[in-house]
Amino acid sequence: MIDVVILFFLLGLAAGLARSDLKLPSALYDSLSLFLLLAIGLKGGEGLAKQPLGPLLPQLLAVILLGVALALIAYAILYWVG
């Protein structure tokens, strides 16, 4: 059975592809966005908690290093540009 989060995503994708004039009130849009982000984060955290830490350490370190490198590169480029 398909999860509710995936169904919401597919509905939004279908509405966007159909060029639908689907408008949600601002408060509802903000609430749904927050709900979906929390649901995705909780599902990802639950899946990550089931994994052993050892094999994930190189990936975690790579993500942290790439994040720092990206910030430093972006800073240097923006400092040079303007």
PDB file of N, CA, C and O in Angstrom:
ATOM      1  N   MET A   1       0.846  -1.186   0.000  1.00  0.00           N
ATOM      2  CA  MET A   1       0.000   0.000   0.000  1.00  0.00           C
ATOM      3  C   MET A   1       0.887   1.243   0.000  1.00  0.00           C
ATOM      4  O   MET A   1       1.902   1.294   0.679  1.00  0.00           O
ATOM      5  N   ILE A   2       0.483   2.260  -0.740  1.00  0.00           N
ATOM      6  CA  ILE A   2       1.265   3.487  -0.873  1.00  0.00           C
ATOM      7  C   ILE A   2       1.047   4.371   0.349  1.00  0.00           C
ATOM      8  O   ILE A   2      -0.070   4.528   0.837  1.00  0.00           O
ATOM      9  N   ASP A   3       2.121   4.963   0.832  1.00  0.00           N
ATOM     10  CA  ASP A   3       2.070   5.841   1.994  1.00  0.00           C
ATOM     11  C   ASP A   3       1.366   7.153   1.655  1.00  0.00           C
ATOM     12  O   ASP A   3       1.354   7.581   0.499  1.00  0.00           O
ATOM     13  N   VAL A   4       0.812   7.799   2.665  1.00  0.00           N
ATOM     14  CA  VAL A   4       0.081   9.057   2.476  1.00  0.00           C
ATOM     15  C   VAL A   4       1.004  10.158   1.943  1.00  0.00           C
ATOM     16  O   VAL A   4       0.603  10.956   1.091  1.00  0.00           O
ATOM     17  N   VAL A   5       2.230  10.177   2.411  1.00  0.00           N
ATOM     18  CA  VAL A   5       3.179  11.206   1.970  1.00  0.00           C
ATOM     19  C   VAL A   5       3.421  11.084   0.468  1.00  0.00           C
ATOM     20  O   VAL A   5       3.445  12.078  -0.261  1.00  0.00           O
ATOM     21  N   ILE A   6       3.580   9.866  -0.002  1.00  0.00           N
ATOM     22  CA  ILE A   6       3.806   9.641  -1.430  1.00  0.00           C
ATOM     23  C   ILE A   6       2.564  10.011  -2.231  1.00  0.00           C
ATOM     24  O   ILE A   6       2.665  10.585  -3.318  1.00  0.00           O
ATOM     25  N   LEU A   7       1.391   9.719  -1.704  1.00  0.00           N
ATOM     26  CA  LEU A   7       0.159  10.096  -2.402  1.00  0.00           C
ATOM     27  C   LEU A   7       0.031  11.616  -2.528  1.00  0.00           C
ATOM     28  O   LEU A   7      -0.374  12.124  -3.578  1.00  0.00           O
ATOM     29  N   PHE A   8       0.383  12.357  -1.467  1.00  0.00           N
ATOM     30  CA  PHE A   8       0.354  13.817  -1.549  1.00  0.00           C
ATOM     31  C   PHE A   8       1.330  14.317  -2.607  1.00  0.00           C
ATOM     32  O   PHE A   8       1.024  15.213  -3.383  1.00  0.00           O
ATOM     33  N   PHE A   9       2.513  13.721  -2.629  1.00  0.00           N
ATOM     34  CA  PHE A   9       3.511  14.119  -3.623  1.00  0.00           C
ATOM     35  C   PHE A   9       3.006  13.847  -5.033  1.00  0.00           C
ATOM     36  O   PHE A   9       3.118  14.701  -5.925  1.00  0.00           O
ATOM     37  N   LEU A  10       2.441  12.675  -5.251  1.00  0.00           N
ATOM     38  CA  LEU A  10       1.933  12.326  -6.584  1.00  0.00           C
ATOM     39  C   LEU A  10       0.767  13.226  -6.993  1.00  0.00           C
ATOM     40  O   LEU A  10       0.650  13.592  -8.168  1.00  0.00           O
ATOM     41  N   LEU A  11      -0.093  13.584  -6.047  1.00  0.00           N
ATOM     42  CA  LEU A  11      -1.196  14.497  -6.347  1.00  0.00           C
ATOM     43  C   LEU A  11      -0.665  15.861  -6.768  1.00  0.00           C
ATOM     44  O   LEU A  11      -1.123  16.445  -7.747  1.00  0.00           O
ATOM     45  N   GLY A  12       0.320  16.363  -6.043  1.00  0.00           N
ATOM     46  CA  GLY A  12       0.912  17.648  -6.407  1.00  0.00           C
ATOM     47  C   GLY A  12       1.613  17.587  -7.747  1.00  0.00           C
ATOM     48  O   GLY A  12       1.535  18.526  -8.549  1.00  0.00           O
ATOM     49  N   LEU A  13       2.308  16.496  -8.016  1.00  0.00           N
ATOM     50  CA  LEU A  13       2.986  16.322  -9.290  1.00  0.00           C
ATOM     51  C   LEU A  13       1.981  16.280 -10.438  1.00  0.00           C
ATOM     52  O   LEU A  13       2.159  16.929 -11.463  1.00  0.00           O
ATOM     53  N   ALA A  14       0.901  15.519 -10.247  1.00  0.00           N
ATOM     54  CA  ALA A  14      -0.126  15.417 -11.289  1.00  0.00           C
ATOM     55  C   ALA A  14      -0.796  16.768 -11.525  1.00  0.00           C
ATOM     56  O   ALA A  14      -1.047  17.156 -12.675  1.00  0.00           O
ATOM     57  N   ALA A  15      -1.073  17.513 -10.465  1.00  0.00           N
ATOM     58  CA  ALA A  15      -1.692  18.834 -10.612  1.00  0.00           C
ATOM     59  C   ALA A  15      -0.756  19.785 -11.336  1.00  0.00           C
ATOM     60  O   ALA A  15      -1.190  20.586 -12.169  1.00  0.00           O
ATOM     61  N   GLY A  16       0.537  19.699 -11.041  1.00  0.00           N
ATOM     62  CA  GLY A  16       1.506  20.566 -11.713  1.00  0.00           C
ATOM     63  C   GLY A  16       1.653  20.216 -13.188  1.00  0.00           C
ATOM     64  O   GLY A  16       1.741  21.102 -14.043  1.00  0.00           O
ATOM     65  N   LEU A  17       1.686  18.931 -13.496  1.00  0.00           N
ATOM     66  CA  LEU A  17       1.819  18.516 -14.893  1.00  0.00           C
ATOM     67  C   LEU A  17       0.575  18.846 -15.711  1.00  0.00           C
ATOM     68  O   LEU A  17       0.662  19.106 -16.906  1.00  0.00           O
ATOM     69  N   ALA A  18      -0.587  18.819 -15.050  1.00  0.00           N
ATOM     70  CA  ALA A  18      -1.843  19.133 -15.736  1.00  0.00           C
ATOM     71  C   ALA A  18      -2.073  20.642 -15.813  1.00  0.00           C
ATOM     72  O   ALA A  18      -3.100  21.083 -16.333  1.00  0.00           O
ATOM     73  N   ARG A  19      -1.138  21.428 -15.304  1.00  0.00           N
ATOM     74  CA  ARG A  19      -1.252  22.893 -15.265  1.00  0.00           C
ATOM     75  C   ARG A  19      -2.551  23.322 -14.574  1.00  0.00           C
ATOM     76  O   ARG A  19      -3.229  24.255 -15.004  1.00  0.00           O
ATOM     77  N   SER A  20      -2.869  22.599 -13.507  1.00  0.00           N
ATOM     78  CA  SER A  20      -4.086  22.878 -12.752  1.00  0.00           C
ATOM     79  C   SER A  20      -3.938  24.201 -12.007  1.00  0.00           C
ATOM     80  O   SER A  20      -2.845  24.592 -11.602  1.00  0.00           O
ATOM     81  N   ASP A  21      -5.039  24.867 -11.814  1.00  0.00           N
ATOM     82  CA  ASP A  21      -5.060  26.121 -11.066  1.00  0.00           C
ATOM     83  C   ASP A  21      -5.418  25.823  -9.609  1.00  0.00           C
ATOM     84  O   ASP A  21      -6.268  26.469  -9.017  1.00  0.00           O
ATOM     85  N   LEU A  22      -4.771  24.802  -9.074  1.00  0.00           N
ATOM     86  CA  LEU A  22      -5.027  24.367  -7.711  1.00  0.00           C
ATOM     87  C   LEU A  22      -4.399  25.359  -6.739  1.00  0.00           C
ATOM     88  O   LEU A  22      -3.188  25.526  -6.703  1.00  0.00           O
ATOM     89  N   LYS A  23      -5.212  26.050  -5.986  1.00  0.00           N
ATOM     90  CA  LYS A  23      -4.731  27.031  -5.007  1.00  0.00           C
ATOM     91  C   LYS A  23      -5.200  26.610  -3.622  1.00  0.00           C
ATOM     92  O   LYS A  23      -6.367  26.295  -3.422  1.00  0.00           O
ATOM     93  N   LEU A  24      -4.285  26.602  -2.700  1.00  0.00           N
ATOM     94  CA  LEU A  24      -4.614  26.322  -1.312  1.00  0.00           C
ATOM     95  C   LEU A  24      -4.443  27.603  -0.508  1.00  0.00           C
ATOM     96  O   LEU A  24      -3.577  28.414  -0.816  1.00  0.00           O
ATOM     97  N   PRO A  25      -5.258  27.773   0.526  1.00  0.00           N
ATOM     98  CA  PRO A  25      -5.051  28.936   1.390  1.00  0.00           C
ATOM     99  C   PRO A  25      -3.648  28.905   1.994  1.00  0.00           C
ATOM    100  O   PRO A  25      -3.073  27.837   2.217  1.00  0.00           O
ATOM    101  N   SER A  26      -3.099  30.056   2.255  1.00  0.00           N
ATOM    102  CA  SER A  26      -1.717  30.167   2.726  1.00  0.00           C
ATOM    103  C   SER A  26      -1.479  29.376   4.005  1.00  0.00           C
ATOM    104  O   SER A  26      -0.469  28.680   4.130  1.00  0.00           O
ATOM    105  N   ALA A  27      -2.394  29.465   4.958  1.00  0.00           N
ATOM    106  CA  ALA A  27      -2.216  28.758   6.227  1.00  0.00           C
ATOM    107  C   ALA A  27      -2.241  27.247   6.017  1.00  0.00           C
ATOM    108  O   ALA A  27      -1.451  26.510   6.612  1.00  0.00           O
ATOM    109  N   LEU A  28      -3.129  26.767   5.156  1.00  0.00           N
ATOM    110  CA  LEU A  28      -3.202  25.330   4.878  1.00  0.00           C
ATOM    111  C   LEU A  28      -1.949  24.863   4.143  1.00  0.00           C
ATOM    112  O   LEU A  28      -1.406  23.798   4.424  1.00  0.00           O
ATOM    113  N   TYR A  29      -1.470  25.675   3.216  1.00  0.00           N
ATOM    114  CA  TYR A  29      -0.255  25.343   2.476  1.00  0.00           C
ATOM    115  C   TYR A  29       0.930  25.233   3.430  1.00  0.00           C
ATOM    116  O   TYR A  29       1.713  24.278   3.350  1.00  0.00           O
ATOM    117  N   ASP A  30       1.058  26.182   4.336  1.00  0.00           N
ATOM    118  CA  ASP A  30       2.154  26.145   5.313  1.00  0.00           C
ATOM    119  C   ASP A  30       2.040  24.926   6.222  1.00  0.00           C
ATOM    120  O   ASP A  30       3.037  24.260   6.515  1.00  0.00           O
ATOM    121  N   SER A  31       0.818  24.617   6.666  1.00  0.00           N
ATOM    122  CA  SER A  31       0.616  23.466   7.547  1.00  0.00           C
ATOM    123  C   SER A  31       0.943  22.158   6.829  1.00  0.00           C
ATOM    124  O   SER A  31       1.593  21.279   7.401  1.00  0.00           O
ATOM    125  N   LEU A  32       0.487  22.016   5.588  1.00  0.00           N
ATOM    126  CA  LEU A  32       0.777  20.803   4.827  1.00  0.00           C
ATOM    127  C   LEU A  32       2.271  20.663   4.550  1.00  0.00           C
ATOM    128  O   LEU A  32       2.825  19.559   4.628  1.00  0.00           O
ATOM    129  N   SER A  33       2.920  21.766   4.238  1.00  0.00           N
ATOM    130  CA  SER A  33       4.358  21.721   3.994  1.00  0.00           C
ATOM    131  C   SER A  33       5.096  21.271   5.253  1.00  0.00           C
ATOM    132  O   SER A  33       5.991  20.417   5.184  1.00  0.00           O
ATOM    133  N   LEU A  34       4.728  21.817   6.381  1.00  0.00           N
ATOM    134  CA  LEU A  34       5.365  21.441   7.635  1.00  0.00           C
ATOM    135  C   LEU A  34       5.099  19.969   7.953  1.00  0.00           C
ATOM    136  O   LEU A  34       6.004  19.231   8.354  1.00  0.00           O
ATOM    137  N   PHE A  35       3.867  19.528   7.758  1.00  0.00           N
ATOM    138  CA  PHE A  35       3.525  18.129   8.008  1.00  0.00           C
ATOM    139  C   PHE A  35       4.342  17.190   7.119  1.00  0.00           C
ATOM    140  O   PHE A  35       4.880  16.185   7.587  1.00  0.00           O
ATOM    141  N   LEU A  36       4.433  17.520   5.850  1.00  0.00           N
ATOM    142  CA  LEU A  36       5.169  16.654   4.931  1.00  0.00           C
ATOM    143  C   LEU A  36       6.651  16.623   5.266  1.00  0.00           C
ATOM    144  O   LEU A  36       7.283  15.558   5.238  1.00  0.00           O
ATOM    145  N   LEU A  37       7.233  17.765   5.600  1.00  0.00           N
ATOM    146  CA  LEU A  37       8.647  17.783   5.973  1.00  0.00           C
ATOM    147  C   LEU A  37       8.905  16.976   7.246  1.00  0.00           C
ATOM    148  O   LEU A  37       9.885  16.229   7.332  1.00  0.00           O
ATOM    149  N   LEU A  38       8.018  17.108   8.216  1.00  0.00           N
ATOM    150  CA  LEU A  38       8.169  16.331   9.445  1.00  0.00           C
ATOM    151  C   LEU A  38       7.998  14.840   9.188  1.00  0.00           C
ATOM    152  O   LEU A  38       8.753  14.016   9.701  1.00  0.00           O
ATOM    153  N   ALA A  39       7.016  14.484   8.371  1.00  0.00           N
ATOM    154  CA  ALA A  39       6.781  13.073   8.070  1.00  0.00           C
ATOM    155  C   ALA A  39       7.965  12.467   7.328  1.00  0.00           C
ATOM    156  O   ALA A  39       8.406  11.355   7.641  1.00  0.00           O
ATOM    157  N   ILE A  40       8.503  13.182   6.366  1.00  0.00           N
ATOM    158  CA  ILE A  40       9.659  12.682   5.624  1.00  0.00           C
ATOM    159  C   ILE A  40      10.866  12.560   6.550  1.00  0.00           C
ATOM    160  O   ILE A  40      11.598  11.562   6.517  1.00  0.00           O
ATOM    161  N   GLY A  41      11.076  13.557   7.394  1.00  0.00           N
ATOM    162  CA  GLY A  41      12.196  13.510   8.335  1.00  0.00           C
ATOM    163  C   GLY A  41      12.071  12.378   9.331  1.00  0.00           C
ATOM    164  O   GLY A  41      13.048  11.689   9.631  1.00  0.00           O
ATOM    165  N   LEU A  42      10.865  12.154   9.848  1.00  0.00           N
ATOM    166  CA  LEU A  42      10.672  11.076  10.810  1.00  0.00           C
ATOM    167  C   LEU A  42      10.862   9.707  10.163  1.00  0.00           C
ATOM    168  O   LEU A  42      11.466   8.808  10.752  1.00  0.00           O
ATOM    169  N   LYS A  43      10.351   9.528   8.951  1.00  0.00           N
ATOM    170  CA  LYS A  43      10.536   8.257   8.250  1.00  0.00           C
ATOM    171  C   LYS A  43      12.015   8.021   7.947  1.00  0.00           C
ATOM    172  O   LYS A  43      12.512   6.909   8.096  1.00  0.00           O
ATOM    173  N   GLY A  44      12.715   9.059   7.513  1.00  0.00           N
ATOM    174  CA  GLY A  44      14.138   8.924   7.243  1.00  0.00           C
ATOM    175  C   GLY A  44      14.926   8.638   8.507  1.00  0.00           C
ATOM    176  O   GLY A  44      15.830   7.798   8.507  1.00  0.00           O
ATOM    177  N   GLY A  45      14.592   9.320   9.592  1.00  0.00           N
ATOM    178  CA  GLY A  45      15.263   9.081  10.864  1.00  0.00           C
ATOM    179  C   GLY A  45      15.005   7.684  11.398  1.00  0.00           C
ATOM    180  O   GLY A  45      15.902   7.039  11.948  1.00  0.00           O
ATOM    181  N   GLU A  46      13.784   7.214  11.214  1.00  0.00           N
ATOM    182  CA  GLU A  46      13.455   5.856  11.647  1.00  0.00           C
ATOM    183  C   GLU A  46      14.254   4.826  10.848  1.00  0.00           C
ATOM    184  O   GLU A  46      14.789   3.864  11.402  1.00  0.00           O
ATOM    185  N   GLY A  47      14.353   5.038   9.550  1.00  0.00           N
ATOM    186  CA  GLY A  47      15.136   4.132   8.719  1.00  0.00           C
ATOM    187  C   GLY A  47      16.619   4.199   9.044  1.00  0.00           C
ATOM    188  O   GLY A  47      17.316   3.186   9.057  1.00  0.00           O
ATOM    189  N   LEU A  48      17.106   5.398   9.319  1.00  0.00           N
ATOM    190  CA  LEU A  48      18.518   5.580   9.651  1.00  0.00           C
ATOM    191  C   LEU A  48      18.854   4.958  11.002  1.00  0.00           C
ATOM    192  O   LEU A  48      19.951   4.420  11.191  1.00  0.00           O
ATOM    193  N   ALA A  49      17.910   5.008  11.945  1.00  0.00           N
ATOM    194  CA  ALA A  49      18.143   4.444  13.272  1.00  0.00           C
ATOM    195  C   ALA A  49      18.298   2.930  13.229  1.00  0.00           C
ATOM    196  O   ALA A  49      18.928   2.343  14.109  1.00  0.00           O
ATOM    197  N   LYS A  50      17.743   2.292  12.219  1.00  0.00           N
ATOM    198  CA  LYS A  50      17.828   0.833  12.098  1.00  0.00           C
ATOM    199  C   LYS A  50      19.145   0.372  11.480  1.00  0.00           C
ATOM    200  O   LYS A  50      19.437  -0.809  11.479  1.00  0.00           O
ATOM    201  N   GLN A  51      19.930   1.298  10.958  1.00  0.00           N
ATOM    202  CA  GLN A  51      21.185   0.951  10.303  1.00  0.00           C
ATOM    203  C   GLN A  51      22.327   0.947  11.316  1.00  0.00           C
ATOM    204  O   GLN A  51      22.355   1.762  12.232  1.00  0.00           O
ATOM    205  N   PRO A  52      23.297   0.057  11.137  1.00  0.00           N
ATOM    206  CA  PRO A  52      24.480   0.105  12.014  1.00  0.00           C
ATOM    207  C   PRO A  52      25.316   1.350  11.713  1.00  0.00           C
ATOM    208  O   PRO A  52      25.364   1.816  10.577  1.00  0.00           O
ATOM    209  N   LEU A  53      25.961   1.882  12.735  1.00  0.00           N
ATOM    210  CA  LEU A  53      26.683   3.149  12.594  1.00  0.00           C
ATOM    211  C   LEU A  53      27.985   3.010  11.815  1.00  0.00           C
ATOM    212  O   LEU A  53      28.373   3.910  11.077  1.00  0.00           O
ATOM    213  N   GLY A  54      28.668   1.888  11.949  1.00  0.00           N
ATOM    214  CA  GLY A  54      29.974   1.698  11.320  1.00  0.00           C
ATOM    215  C   GLY A  54      30.001   1.976   9.821  1.00  0.00           C
ATOM    216  O   GLY A  54      30.808   2.790   9.357  1.00  0.00           O
ATOM    217  N   PRO A  55      29.158   1.310   9.035  1.00  0.00           N
ATOM    218  CA  PRO A  55      29.191   1.553   7.586  1.00  0.00           C
ATOM    219  C   PRO A  55      28.735   2.961   7.185  1.00  0.00           C
ATOM    220  O   PRO A  55      29.037   3.424   6.096  1.00  0.00           O
ATOM    221  N   LEU A  56      28.007   3.638   8.067  1.00  0.00           N
ATOM    222  CA  LEU A  56      27.515   4.973   7.732  1.00  0.00           C
ATOM    223  C   LEU A  56      28.533   6.077   8.018  1.00  0.00           C
ATOM    224  O   LEU A  56      28.401   7.181   7.494  1.00  0.00           O
ATOM    225  N   LEU A  57      29.536   5.801   8.849  1.00  0.00           N
ATOM    226  CA  LEU A  57      30.494   6.849   9.232  1.00  0.00           C
ATOM    227  C   LEU A  57      31.216   7.483   8.041  1.00  0.00           C
ATOM    228  O   LEU A  57      31.308   8.719   7.983  1.00  0.00           O
ATOM    229  N   PRO A  58      31.728   6.714   7.074  1.00  0.00           N
ATOM    230  CA  PRO A  58      32.375   7.377   5.931  1.00  0.00           C
ATOM    231  C   PRO A  58      31.414   8.277   5.153  1.00  0.00           C
ATOM    232  O   PRO A  58      31.789   9.368   4.720  1.00  0.00           O
ATOM    233  N   GLN A  59      30.177   7.831   5.005  1.00  0.00           N
ATOM    234  CA  GLN A  59      29.189   8.647   4.293  1.00  0.00           C
ATOM    235  C   GLN A  59      28.858   9.909   5.082  1.00  0.00           C
ATOM    236  O   GLN A  59      28.716  10.990   4.507  1.00  0.00           O
ATOM    237  N   LEU A  60      28.717   9.775   6.392  1.00  0.00           N
ATOM    238  CA  LEU A  60      28.426  10.947   7.225  1.00  0.00           C
ATOM    239  C   LEU A  60      29.562  11.962   7.156  1.00  0.00           C
ATOM    240  O   LEU A  60      29.316  13.168   7.023  1.00  0.00           O
ATOM    241  N   LEU A  61      30.783  11.489   7.249  1.00  0.00           N
ATOM    242  CA  LEU A  61      31.927  12.395   7.166  1.00  0.00           C
ATOM    243  C   LEU A  61      32.020  13.052   5.796  1.00  0.00           C
ATOM    244  O   LEU A  61      32.328  14.242   5.688  1.00  0.00           O
ATOM    245  N   ALA A  62      31.717  12.294   4.737  1.00  0.00           N
ATOM    246  CA  ALA A  62      31.753  12.864   3.389  1.00  0.00           C
ATOM    247  C   ALA A  62      30.699  13.956   3.232  1.00  0.00           C
ATOM    248  O   ALA A  62      30.968  15.012   2.638  1.00  0.00           O
ATOM    249  N   VAL A  63      29.521  13.735   3.769  1.00  0.00           N
ATOM    250  CA  VAL A  63      28.457  14.748   3.683  1.00  0.00           C
ATOM    251  C   VAL A  63      28.857  16.010   4.435  1.00  0.00           C
ATOM    252  O   VAL A  63      28.671  17.126   3.941  1.00  0.00           O
ATOM    253  N   ILE A  64      29.430  15.855   5.614  1.00  0.00           N
ATOM    254  CA  ILE A  64      29.852  17.021   6.397  1.00  0.00           C
ATOM    255  C   ILE A  64      30.961  17.778   5.671  1.00  0.00           C
ATOM    256  O   ILE A  64      30.922  19.013   5.556  1.00  0.00           O
ATOM    257  N   LEU A  65      31.960  17.052   5.160  1.00  0.00           N
ATOM    258  CA  LEU A  65      33.058  17.701   4.449  1.00  0.00           C
ATOM    259  C   LEU A  65      32.584  18.402   3.181  1.00  0.00           C
ATOM    260  O   LEU A  65      33.015  19.517   2.870  1.00  0.00           O
ATOM    261  N   LEU A  66      31.677  17.761   2.442  1.00  0.00           N
ATOM    262  CA  LEU A  66      31.154  18.405   1.236  1.00  0.00           C
ATOM    263  C   LEU A  66      30.330  19.644   1.574  1.00  0.00           C
ATOM    264  O   LEU A  66      30.367  20.636   0.851  1.00  0.00           O
ATOM    265  N   GLY A  67      29.587  19.590   2.676  1.00  0.00           N
ATOM    266  CA  GLY A  67      28.824  20.764   3.094  1.00  0.00           C
ATOM    267  C   GLY A  67      29.719  21.936   3.448  1.00  0.00           C
ATOM    268  O   GLY A  67      29.468  23.077   3.052  1.00  0.00           O
ATOM    269  N   VAL A  68      30.790  21.662   4.170  1.00  0.00           N
ATOM    270  CA  VAL A  68      31.741  22.723   4.529  1.00  0.00           C
ATOM    271  C   VAL A  68      32.445  23.246   3.281  1.00  0.00           C
ATOM    272  O   VAL A  68      32.595  24.460   3.082  1.00  0.00           O
ATOM    273  N   ALA A  69      32.880  22.318   2.405  1.00  0.00           N
ATOM    274  CA  ALA A  69      33.574  22.728   1.176  1.00  0.00           C
ATOM    275  C   ALA A  69      32.660  23.573   0.291  1.00  0.00           C
ATOM    276  O   ALA A  69      33.097  24.587  -0.273  1.00  0.00           O
ATOM    277  N   LEU A  70      31.406  23.179   0.167  1.00  0.00           N
ATOM    278  CA  LEU A  70      30.465  23.933  -0.653  1.00  0.00           C
ATOM    279  C   LEU A  70      30.277  25.348  -0.106  1.00  0.00           C
ATOM    280  O   LEU A  70      30.258  26.316  -0.869  1.00  0.00           O
ATOM    281  N   ALA A  71      30.152  25.460   1.209  1.00  0.00           N
ATOM    282  CA  ALA A  71      29.988  26.788   1.811  1.00  0.00           C
ATOM    283  C   ALA A  71      31.222  27.657   1.573  1.00  0.00           C
ATOM    284  O   ALA A  71      31.097  28.846   1.245  1.00  0.00           O
ATOM    285  N   LEU A  72      32.415  27.082   1.730  1.00  0.00           N
ATOM    286  CA  LEU A  72      33.635  27.855   1.515  1.00  0.00           C
ATOM    287  C   LEU A  72      33.812  28.261   0.056  1.00  0.00           C
ATOM    288  O   LEU A  72      34.211  29.389  -0.246  1.00  0.00           O
ATOM    289  N   ILE A  73      33.502  27.355  -0.855  1.00  0.00           N
ATOM    290  CA  ILE A  73      33.603  27.670  -2.288  1.00  0.00           C
ATOM    291  C   ILE A  73      32.602  28.751  -2.664  1.00  0.00           C
ATOM    292  O   ILE A  73      32.928  29.706  -3.382  1.00  0.00           O
ATOM    293  N   ALA A  74      31.372  28.628  -2.179  1.00  0.00           N
ATOM    294  CA  ALA A  74      30.351  29.630  -2.481  1.00  0.00           C
ATOM    295  C   ALA A  74      30.751  30.990  -1.915  1.00  0.00           C
ATOM    296  O   ALA A  74      30.568  32.022  -2.568  1.00  0.00           O
ATOM    297  N   TYR A  75      31.302  31.001  -0.700  1.00  0.00           N
ATOM    298  CA  TYR A  75      31.752  32.259  -0.103  1.00  0.00           C
ATOM    299  C   TYR A  75      32.841  32.899  -0.950  1.00  0.00           C
ATOM    300  O   TYR A  75      32.818  34.105  -1.212  1.00  0.00           O
ATOM    301  N   ALA A  76      33.812  32.087  -1.401  1.00  0.00           N
ATOM    302  CA  ALA A  76      34.911  32.624  -2.201  1.00  0.00           C
ATOM    303  C   ALA A  76      34.395  33.191  -3.525  1.00  0.00           C
ATOM    304  O   ALA A  76      34.811  34.263  -3.951  1.00  0.00           O
ATOM    305  N   ILE A  77      33.492  32.469  -4.160  1.00  0.00           N
ATOM    306  CA  ILE A  77      32.938  32.945  -5.432  1.00  0.00           C
ATOM    307  C   ILE A  77      32.152  34.237  -5.236  1.00  0.00           C
ATOM    308  O   ILE A  77      32.312  35.202  -5.981  1.00  0.00           O
ATOM    309  N   LEU A  78      31.309  34.282  -4.222  1.00  0.00           N
ATOM    310  CA  LEU A  78      30.504  35.474  -3.985  1.00  0.00           C
ATOM    311  C   LEU A  78      31.367  36.658  -3.548  1.00  0.00           C
ATOM    312  O   LEU A  78      31.082  37.795  -3.891  1.00  0.00           O
ATOM    313  N   TYR A  79      32.433  36.387  -2.802  1.00  0.00           N
ATOM    314  CA  TYR A  79      33.338  37.454  -2.405  1.00  0.00           C
ATOM    315  C   TYR A  79      34.059  38.014  -3.632  1.00  0.00           C
ATOM    316  O   TYR A  79      34.229  39.222  -3.761  1.00  0.00           O
ATOM    317  N   TRP A  80      34.436  37.139  -4.543  1.00  0.00           N
ATOM    318  CA  TRP A  80      35.148  37.547  -5.753  1.00  0.00           C
ATOM    319  C   TRP A  80      34.213  38.297  -6.711  1.00  0.00           C
ATOM    320  O   TRP A  80      34.603  39.291  -7.325  1.00  0.00           O
ATOM    321  N   VAL A  81      32.962  37.851  -6.822  1.00  0.00           N
ATOM    322  CA  VAL A  81      32.009  38.470  -7.737  1.00  0.00           C
ATOM    323  C   VAL A  81      31.583  39.850  -7.251  1.00  0.00           C
ATOM    324  O   VAL A  81      31.454  40.792  -8.037  1.00  0.00           O
ATOM    325  N   GLY A  82      31.342  39.990  -5.972  1.00  0.00           N
ATOM    326  CA  GLY A  82      30.774  41.265  -5.596  1.00  0.00           C
ATOM    327  C   GLY A  82      31.072  41.725  -4.240  1.00  0.00           C
ATOM    328  O   GLY A  82      30.736  42.724  -3.755  1.00  0.00           O
TER     329      GLY A  82
END
